[in-house]
CSV table of C-alpha atoms in Angstrom, one decimal:
chain,number,residue,atom,x,y,z
A,1,UNK,CA,-23.2,16.8,2.5
A,2,UNK,CA,-19.5,16.2,2.0
A,3,UNK,CA,-17.5,19.4,1.6
A,4,UNK,CA,-15.4,19.9,-1.6
A,5,UNK,CA,-12.3,19.9,0.5
A,6,UNK,CA,-13.2,16.4,1.9
A,7,UNK,CA,-13.9,15.1,-1.6
A,8,UNK,CA,-10.5,16.5,-2.7
A,9,UNK,CA,-8.9,14.7,0.2
A,10,UNK,CA,-10.5,11.4,-0.6
A,11,UNK,CA,-9.5,11.6,-4.2
A,12,UNK,CA,-5.9,12.4,-3.2
A,13,UNK,CA,-5.8,9.4,-0.9
A,14,UNK,CA,-7.1,7.1,-3.6
A,15,UNK,CA,-4.4,8.5,-5.9
A,16,UNK,CA,-1.9,7.8,-3.2
A,17,UNK,CA,-3.0,4.2,-3.1
A,18,UNK,CA,-2.6,3.9,-6.8
A,19,UNK,CA,1.0,5.5,-6.8
A,20,UNK,CA,1.9,3.1,-3.9
A,21,UNK,CA,0.6,0.1,-5.9
A,22,UNK,CA,2.3,0.9,-9.2
A,23,UNK,CA,5.6,1.8,-7.5
A,24,UNK,CA,6.0,-1.4,-5.7
A,25,UNK,CA,4.8,-3.5,-8.7
A,26,UNK,CA,7.1,-1.7,-11.1
A,27,UNK,CA,10.0,-1.9,-8.6
A,28,UNK,CA,10.7,1.9,-8.2
A,29,UNK,CA,11.9,2.0,-4.6
A,30,UNK,CA,12.2,5.8,-4.2
A,31,UNK,CA,8.7,6.3,-5.6
A,32,UNK,CA,7.3,3.8,-3.2
A,33,UNK,CA,9.1,5.3,-0.2
A,34,UNK,CA,7.8,8.7,-1.1
A,35,UNK,CA,4.2,7.5,-0.5
A,36,UNK,CA,5.2,7.4,3.2
A,37,UNK,CA,5.8,10.3,5.5
A,38,UNK,CA,9.4,10.9,6.6
A,39,UNK,CA,8.9,8.8,9.7
A,40,UNK,CA,6.4,6.4,8.0
A,41,UNK,CA,6.4,2.7,8.8
A,42,UNK,CA,5.2,-0.4,7.0
A,43,UNK,CA,4.1,-3.5,8.8
A,44,UNK,CA,4.9,-6.1,6.0
A,45,UNK,CA,3.7,-9.6,5.3
A,46,UNK,CA,7.4,-10.7,5.3
A,47,UNK,CA,8.1,-11.9,8.8
A,48,UNK,CA,10.4,-9.5,10.7
A,49,UNK,CA,10.0,-6.8,8.2
A,50,UNK,CA,8.8,-3.4,9.5
A,51,UNK,CA,10.7,-0.8,7.5
A,52,UNK,CA,10.6,2.7,8.9
A,53,UNK,CA,11.8,6.0,7.3
A,54,UNK,CA,12.6,6.5,3.6
A,55,UNK,CA,15.9,4.7,3.5
A,56,UNK,CA,14.6,1.4,5.0
A,57,UNK,CA,11.4,1.7,3.0
A,58,UNK,CA,13.2,2.1,-0.3
A,59,UNK,CA,15.5,-0.8,0.7
A,60,UNK,CA,12.5,-3.0,1.3
A,61,UNK,CA,11.2,-2.9,-2.3
A,62,UNK,CA,14.0,-5.1,-3.8
A,63,UNK,CA,13.5,-7.6,-0.9
A,64,UNK,CA,9.7,-7.7,-1.6
A,65,UNK,CA,10.3,-8.4,-5.2
A,66,UNK,CA,12.9,-11.1,-4.5
A,67,UNK,CA,10.5,-12.7,-2.0
A,68,UNK,CA,7.3,-12.6,-4.1
A,69,UNK,CA,8.5,-12.2,-7.7
A,70,UNK,CA,6.4,-10.1,-10.1
A,71,UNK,CA,3.4,-8.7,-8.2
A,72,UNK,CA,0.2,-6.8,-8.7
A,73,UNK,CA,-1.5,-4.8,-5.9
A,74,UNK,CA,-5.1,-3.8,-6.5
A,75,UNK,CA,-6.8,-1.7,-3.7
A,76,UNK,CA,-10.5,-1.1,-3.4
A,77,UNK,CA,-13.5,-0.4,-1.0
A,78,UNK,CA,-11.7,2.4,0.8
A,79,UNK,CA,-13.3,3.6,4.0
A,80,UNK,CA,-11.5,6.9,4.8
A,81,UNK,CA,-12.0,9.4,7.6
A,82,UNK,CA,-10.3,12.8,7.3
A,83,UNK,CA,-9.7,15.1,10.3
A,84,UNK,CA,-7.7,18.1,9.3
A,85,UNK,CA,-4.2,17.0,8.4
A,86,UNK,CA,-4.7,13.4,9.5
A,87,UNK,CA,-6.8,10.5,8.2
A,88,UNK,CA,-7.5,6.9,8.6
A,89,UNK,CA,-8.3,4.4,6.0
A,90,UNK,CA,-9.3,0.7,5.8
A,91,UNK,CA,-9.4,-0.9,2.3
A,92,UNK,CA,-9.1,-4.3,0.7
A,93,UNK,CA,-6.0,-5.4,-1.2
A,94,UNK,CA,-6.1,-8.0,-3.8
A,95,UNK,CA,-2.5,-9.2,-3.9
A,96,UNK,CA,-1.2,-11.3,-6.8
A,97,UNK,CA,2.3,-12.8,-6.9
A,98,UNK,CA,4.2,-15.0,-9.3
A,99,UNK,CA,6.7,-16.9,-7.3
A,100,UNK,CA,8.8,-19.4,-9.2
A,101,UNK,CA,6.2,-19.7,-12.0
A,102,UNK,CA,3.2,-20.2,-9.6
A,103,UNK,CA,0.6,-17.4,-9.4
A,104,UNK,CA,-1.2,-17.0,-6.2
A,105,UNK,CA,-3.7,-14.5,-4.9
A,106,UNK,CA,-4.7,-13.3,-1.5
A,107,UNK,CA,-7.3,-10.8,-0.2
A,108,UNK,CA,-5.7,-8.6,2.4
A,109,UNK,CA,-6.8,-5.6,4.5
A,110,UNK,CA,-4.8,-2.4,4.8
A,111,UNK,CA,-5.2,-0.4,8.0
A,112,UNK,CA,-3.7,3.0,7.6
A,113,UNK,CA,-2.9,6.2,9.4
A,114,UNK,CA,-2.2,9.1,7.0
A,115,UNK,CA,-0.8,12.6,7.5
A,116,UNK,CA,-0.6,15.5,5.2
A,117,UNK,CA,3.1,16.3,4.9
A,118,UNK,CA,4.4,19.1,2.7
A,119,UNK,CA,0.9,19.5,1.3
A,120,UNK,CA,0.4,15.9,0.2
A,121,UNK,CA,-1.1,12.8,1.8
A,122,UNK,CA,1.3,10.1,2.9
A,123,UNK,CA,1.1,7.0,5.0
A,124,UNK,CA,2.4,7.4,8.5
A,125,UNK,CA,1.6,3.9,9.6
A,126,UNK,CA,0.5,1.1,7.1
A,127,UNK,CA,-0.5,-2.4,8.3
A,128,UNK,CA,-1.4,-5.2,5.9
A,129,UNK,CA,-3.0,-8.4,7.0
A,130,UNK,CA,-4.0,-11.4,4.9
A,131,UNK,CA,-7.5,-12.6,5.3
A,132,UNK,CA,-8.2,-15.0,2.5
A,133,UNK,CA,-6.1,-16.8,-0.2
A,134,UNK,CA,-8.3,-17.2,-3.2
A,135,UNK,CA,-6.2,-18.8,-6.0
A,136,UNK,CA,-3.1,-20.6,-6.8
A,137,UNK,CA,-2.2,-22.1,-10.2
A,138,UNK,CA,0.8,-22.7,-12.4
A,139,UNK,CA,0.4,-21.3,-15.9
A,140,UNK,CA,0.9,-23.7,-18.7
A,141,UNK,CA,4.5,-24.1,-19.8
């Protein structure tokens, strides 16, 4: 049986995923950076981009939006393992981007190391890997 504490941790990590998604999609750099630990690192899809620490992470959000245009991040199928104040997570990301009027979608996989910092779960190391593009279309003019 799963303990109440573990269930609470799992729900907090799912909520962290949602805050991360909304912050990057809405273009709120400080909120997105706050989903990472103080020494957190993100291994991005943009070549050569591995922002680390809150200042670099916050600066990455405008670059991400300039590169991909309006985006939507949808995470699901979380497999989480909690051990005290650390956790690992693997989950799917459905990533949609509207670049120059063309909407495309890709299934990606996040591989995460998380840490409880100041009483809240945060990403210490987040890797994203594309595994399958699934759509590309230009909306009617």
